[in-house]
Amino acid sequence: MDNRQFVIRNALWELNIPPTYLGSHYLTYAELLVLEDQNRLTMVTKWLYPEIAAHYHTSWKAVERNIRTVIEFSWNQDGGEAMRRGLGVPLREKPTPTGLIQMLARYLLHQPEEFWTGPPVSHAREGAP
């Protein structure tokens, strides 16, 4: 796993999205693709989801459904507090899959270079397995 994947997965963990869900893997890959080309954010359901689906040999609907599942899981853990804190946005309701991809991309794209190039640091929550 390269450093970008590690950083993205840690960011997802901070949002209460554990790597045990398929949606977590789909989100990680989505963010890697968006980091390569931000234009992918303009047509998420017609461009990004199909690209993720092809990579994982599934359908774009399964990609969206699994991302929706991890959003639901995360939101139910603490009413969205981890997402508000981690993304730095005042969420009043749980985000859509496209919304989360866009907010997470905005967060990642605005990080300083050392965020990506420094040694990988685990951000595992206290008491987590």
PDB file of C-alpha atoms in Angstrom, residues 1 3 28 33 72 95 98 105 107 122:
ATOM      1  CA  MET A   1       0.000   0.000   0.000  1.00  0.00           C
ATOM      2  CA  ASN A   3       1.505   6.340   1.377  1.00  0.00           C
ATOM      3  CA  THR A  28     -10.214   4.997  -0.895  1.00  0.00           C
ATOM      4  CA  LEU A  33      -8.768   8.672  -8.722  1.00  0.00           C
ATOM      5  CA  GLU A  72     -24.917   5.276   7.499  1.00  0.00           C
ATOM      6  CA  PRO A  95     -24.001  13.358   3.347  1.00  0.00           C
ATOM      7  CA  THR A  98     -21.302  11.945  -3.905  1.00  0.00           C
ATOM      8  CA  ALA A 105     -11.549  15.269  -1.801  1.00  0.00           C
ATOM      9  CA  TYR A 107     -10.146  18.080   2.544  1.00  0.00           C
ATOM     10  CA  SER A 122      -1.308   5.903  12.345  1.00  0.00           C
TER      11      SER A 122
END
